[in-house]
Amino acid sequence: MKKVFYLSSCSTCKRILKELDLPSEFVLQDIKKQPLDEEDLDVLYQGTKSYEKLFNKRAQLYKSRELKNKQLTEADYAELLLEHYTFLKRPVFIINDDIFVGNHKNTIAQVKATL
């Protein structure tokens, strides 16, 4: 499987996708237009073994709901990821059996090396 979960309105996602110039076999899923479903989340969890690793703690909703002051469980993270697209740390690349989460330079370098 070759897939990218991204947000089309995110300038960082746009920059990374332009920089990578992905082959045409990649499926691009704009999470605002087509939010994560349970099947997507399950695939991502199988690759990361953690919902928290997929979770964007810089999201405005995270801050406005004061979630940092709560003890969130893996089940809470899973529920929140399904609830609203901004909770997914992005972009997320699935390349065969590997999953790369986020926009850190090292992560993008790993994606490039895997391509």
PDB file of C-alpha atoms in Angstrom:
ATOM      1  CA  MET A   1       0.000   0.000   0.000  1.00  0.00           C
ATOM      2  CA  LYS A   2       1.208   3.484  -0.829  1.00  0.00           C
ATOM      3  CA  LYS A   3      -0.889   6.197   0.743  1.00  0.00           C
ATOM      4  CA  VAL A   4      -0.592   9.659   2.239  1.00  0.00           C
ATOM      5  CA  PHE A   5      -2.944  11.216   4.761  1.00  0.00           C
ATOM      6  CA  TYR A   6      -2.578  14.974   4.542  1.00  0.00           C
ATOM      7  CA  LEU A   7      -4.462  18.251   4.821  1.00  0.00           C
ATOM      8  CA  SER A   8      -4.752  20.191   1.571  1.00  0.00           C
ATOM      9  CA  SER A   9      -5.012  23.524   3.406  1.00  0.00           C
ATOM     10  CA  CYS A  10      -1.780  22.888   5.345  1.00  0.00           C
ATOM     11  CA  SER A  11       1.178  24.736   3.835  1.00  0.00           C
ATOM     12  CA  THR A  12       3.644  22.294   5.429  1.00  0.00           C
ATOM     13  CA  CYS A  13       1.868  19.305   3.871  1.00  0.00           C
ATOM     14  CA  LYS A  14       1.825  21.049   0.482  1.00  0.00           C
ATOM     15  CA  ARG A  15       5.533  21.853   0.703  1.00  0.00           C
ATOM     16  CA  ILE A  16       6.464  18.289   1.671  1.00  0.00           C
ATOM     17  CA  LEU A  17       4.333  16.715  -1.069  1.00  0.00           C
ATOM     18  CA  LYS A  18       5.835  19.057  -3.652  1.00  0.00           C
ATOM     19  CA  GLU A  19       9.352  18.303  -2.393  1.00  0.00           C
ATOM     20  CA  LEU A  20       8.808  14.523  -2.524  1.00  0.00           C
ATOM     21  CA  ASP A  21       7.125  14.474  -5.953  1.00  0.00           C
ATOM     22  CA  LEU A  22       5.508  11.125  -5.163  1.00  0.00           C
ATOM     23  CA  PRO A  23       5.008   8.467  -7.850  1.00  0.00           C
ATOM     24  CA  SER A  24       1.500   8.215  -9.305  1.00  0.00           C
ATOM     25  CA  GLU A  25       0.705   4.950  -7.500  1.00  0.00           C
ATOM     26  CA  PHE A  26       0.334   6.861  -4.215  1.00  0.00           C
ATOM     27  CA  VAL A  27      -3.203   7.469  -3.002  1.00  0.00           C
ATOM     28  CA  LEU A  28      -3.591  10.936  -1.472  1.00  0.00           C
ATOM     29  CA  GLN A  29      -6.307  11.268   1.159  1.00  0.00           C
ATOM     30  CA  ASP A  30      -7.213  14.791   2.232  1.00  0.00           C
ATOM     31  CA  ILE A  31      -8.361  14.168   5.804  1.00  0.00           C
ATOM     32  CA  LYS A  32     -10.638  17.207   5.798  1.00  0.00           C
ATOM     33  CA  LYS A  33     -12.605  15.981   2.783  1.00  0.00           C
ATOM     34  CA  GLN A  34     -12.343  12.297   3.688  1.00  0.00           C
ATOM     35  CA  PRO A  35     -11.760  11.929   7.447  1.00  0.00           C
ATOM     36  CA  LEU A  36     -10.144   8.889   8.984  1.00  0.00           C
ATOM     37  CA  ASP A  37     -12.454   5.955   9.495  1.00  0.00           C
ATOM     38  CA  GLU A  38     -11.953   3.008  11.828  1.00  0.00           C
ATOM     39  CA  GLU A  39     -10.290   0.944   9.110  1.00  0.00           C
ATOM     40  CA  ASP A  40      -7.767   3.715   8.347  1.00  0.00           C
ATOM     41  CA  LEU A  41      -7.044   4.176  12.023  1.00  0.00           C
ATOM     42  CA  ASP A  42      -6.565   0.442  12.508  1.00  0.00           C
ATOM     43  CA  VAL A  43      -3.998   0.322   9.680  1.00  0.00           C
ATOM     44  CA  LEU A  44      -2.125   3.263  11.198  1.00  0.00           C
ATOM     45  CA  TYR A  45      -2.240   1.715  14.658  1.00  0.00           C
ATOM     46  CA  GLN A  46      -0.863  -1.593  13.362  1.00  0.00           C
ATOM     47  CA  GLY A  47       2.138   0.290  11.990  1.00  0.00           C
ATOM     48  CA  THR A  48       2.795   2.501  15.011  1.00  0.00           C
ATOM     49  CA  LYS A  49       1.367   0.462  17.921  1.00  0.00           C
ATOM     50  CA  SER A  50       0.248   3.749  19.470  1.00  0.00           C
ATOM     51  CA  TYR A  51      -2.638   6.132  18.940  1.00  0.00           C
ATOM     52  CA  GLU A  52      -0.704   8.758  20.873  1.00  0.00           C
ATOM     53  CA  LYS A  53       2.102   8.695  18.263  1.00  0.00           C
ATOM     54  CA  LEU A  54      -0.522   9.603  15.639  1.00  0.00           C
ATOM     55  CA  PHE A  55      -1.954  12.424  17.736  1.00  0.00           C
ATOM     56  CA  ASN A  56      -1.246  16.098  17.065  1.00  0.00           C
ATOM     57  CA  LYS A  57      -0.798  17.804  20.431  1.00  0.00           C
ATOM     58  CA  ARG A  58      -0.334  21.142  18.667  1.00  0.00           C
ATOM     59  CA  ALA A  59      -3.901  21.167  17.313  1.00  0.00           C
ATOM     60  CA  GLN A  60      -6.027  24.171  18.270  1.00  0.00           C
ATOM     61  CA  LEU A  61      -8.784  21.877  19.557  1.00  0.00           C
ATOM     62  CA  TYR A  62      -6.276  20.150  21.832  1.00  0.00           C
ATOM     63  CA  LYS A  63      -5.434  23.510  23.354  1.00  0.00           C
ATOM     64  CA  SER A  64      -8.973  24.912  23.475  1.00  0.00           C
ATOM     65  CA  ARG A  65     -10.336  21.781  25.168  1.00  0.00           C
ATOM     66  CA  GLU A  66      -7.403  21.857  27.610  1.00  0.00           C
ATOM     67  CA  LEU A  67      -6.691  18.212  26.868  1.00  0.00           C
ATOM     68  CA  LYS A  68      -3.104  18.591  28.095  1.00  0.00           C
ATOM     69  CA  ASN A  69      -4.550  18.806  31.615  1.00  0.00           C
ATOM     70  CA  LYS A  70      -6.261  15.429  31.266  1.00  0.00           C
ATOM     71  CA  GLN A  71      -4.857  11.936  31.548  1.00  0.00           C
ATOM     72  CA  LEU A  72      -5.711  10.602  28.096  1.00  0.00           C
ATOM     73  CA  THR A  73      -5.670   6.867  27.449  1.00  0.00           C
ATOM     74  CA  GLU A  74      -4.966   5.150  24.140  1.00  0.00           C
ATOM     75  CA  ALA A  75      -8.749   4.706  23.792  1.00  0.00           C
ATOM     76  CA  ASP A  76      -9.210   8.469  24.286  1.00  0.00           C
ATOM     77  CA  TYR A  77      -6.621   9.217  21.594  1.00  0.00           C
ATOM     78  CA  ALA A  78      -8.335   6.788  19.192  1.00  0.00           C
ATOM     79  CA  GLU A  79     -11.736   8.373  19.803  1.00  0.00           C
ATOM     80  CA  LEU A  80     -10.369  11.889  19.300  1.00  0.00           C
ATOM     81  CA  LEU A  81      -8.576  10.897  16.076  1.00  0.00           C
ATOM     82  CA  LEU A  82     -11.863   9.649  14.664  1.00  0.00           C
ATOM     83  CA  GLU A  83     -13.749  12.687  15.958  1.00  0.00           C
ATOM     84  CA  HIS A  84     -11.845  15.471  14.183  1.00  0.00           C
ATOM     85  CA  TYR A  85      -9.261  15.549  11.407  1.00  0.00           C
ATOM     86  CA  THR A  86      -7.013  18.136  13.076  1.00  0.00           C
ATOM     87  CA  PHE A  87      -6.050  15.630  15.764  1.00  0.00           C
ATOM     88  CA  LEU A  88      -4.017  13.578  13.256  1.00  0.00           C
ATOM     89  CA  LYS A  89      -0.336  14.474  13.173  1.00  0.00           C
ATOM     90  CA  ARG A  90       0.413  15.025   9.524  1.00  0.00           C
ATOM     91  CA  PRO A  91       1.361  14.114   6.967  1.00  0.00           C
ATOM     92  CA  VAL A  92       1.244  10.348   7.438  1.00  0.00           C
ATOM     93  CA  PHE A  93       2.894   8.187   4.796  1.00  0.00           C
ATOM     94  CA  ILE A  94       2.204   4.493   4.353  1.00  0.00           C
ATOM     95  CA  ILE A  95       4.805   2.886   2.133  1.00  0.00           C
ATOM     96  CA  ASN A  96       4.268  -0.858   1.972  1.00  0.00           C
ATOM     97  CA  ASP A  97       4.758  -2.007   5.592  1.00  0.00           C
ATOM     98  CA  ASP A  98       6.301   1.233   6.858  1.00  0.00           C
ATOM     99  CA  ILE A  99       4.447   4.168   8.386  1.00  0.00           C
ATOM    100  CA  PHE A 100       5.977   7.622   8.766  1.00  0.00           C
ATOM    101  CA  VAL A 101       4.156  10.165  10.932  1.00  0.00           C
ATOM    102  CA  GLY A 102       4.658  13.917  11.007  1.00  0.00           C
ATOM    103  CA  ASN A 103       6.732  16.564   9.325  1.00  0.00           C
ATOM    104  CA  HIS A 104      10.002  16.388  11.247  1.00  0.00           C
ATOM    105  CA  LYS A 105      13.074  16.613   8.999  1.00  0.00           C
ATOM    106  CA  ASN A 106      14.262  13.150  10.044  1.00  0.00           C
ATOM    107  CA  THR A 107      10.870  11.633   9.238  1.00  0.00           C
ATOM    108  CA  ILE A 108      10.802  13.187   5.770  1.00  0.00           C
ATOM    109  CA  ALA A 109      14.387  12.034   5.185  1.00  0.00           C
ATOM    110  CA  GLN A 110      13.277   8.482   6.044  1.00  0.00           C
ATOM    111  CA  VAL A 111      10.384   8.776   3.589  1.00  0.00           C
ATOM    112  CA  LYS A 112      12.799   9.927   0.868  1.00  0.00           C
ATOM    113  CA  ALA A 113      15.141   7.022   1.606  1.00  0.00           C
ATOM    114  CA  THR A 114      12.253   4.539   1.448  1.00  0.00           C
ATOM    115  CA  LEU A 115      10.958   5.893  -1.870  1.00  0.00           C
TER     116      LEU A 115
END
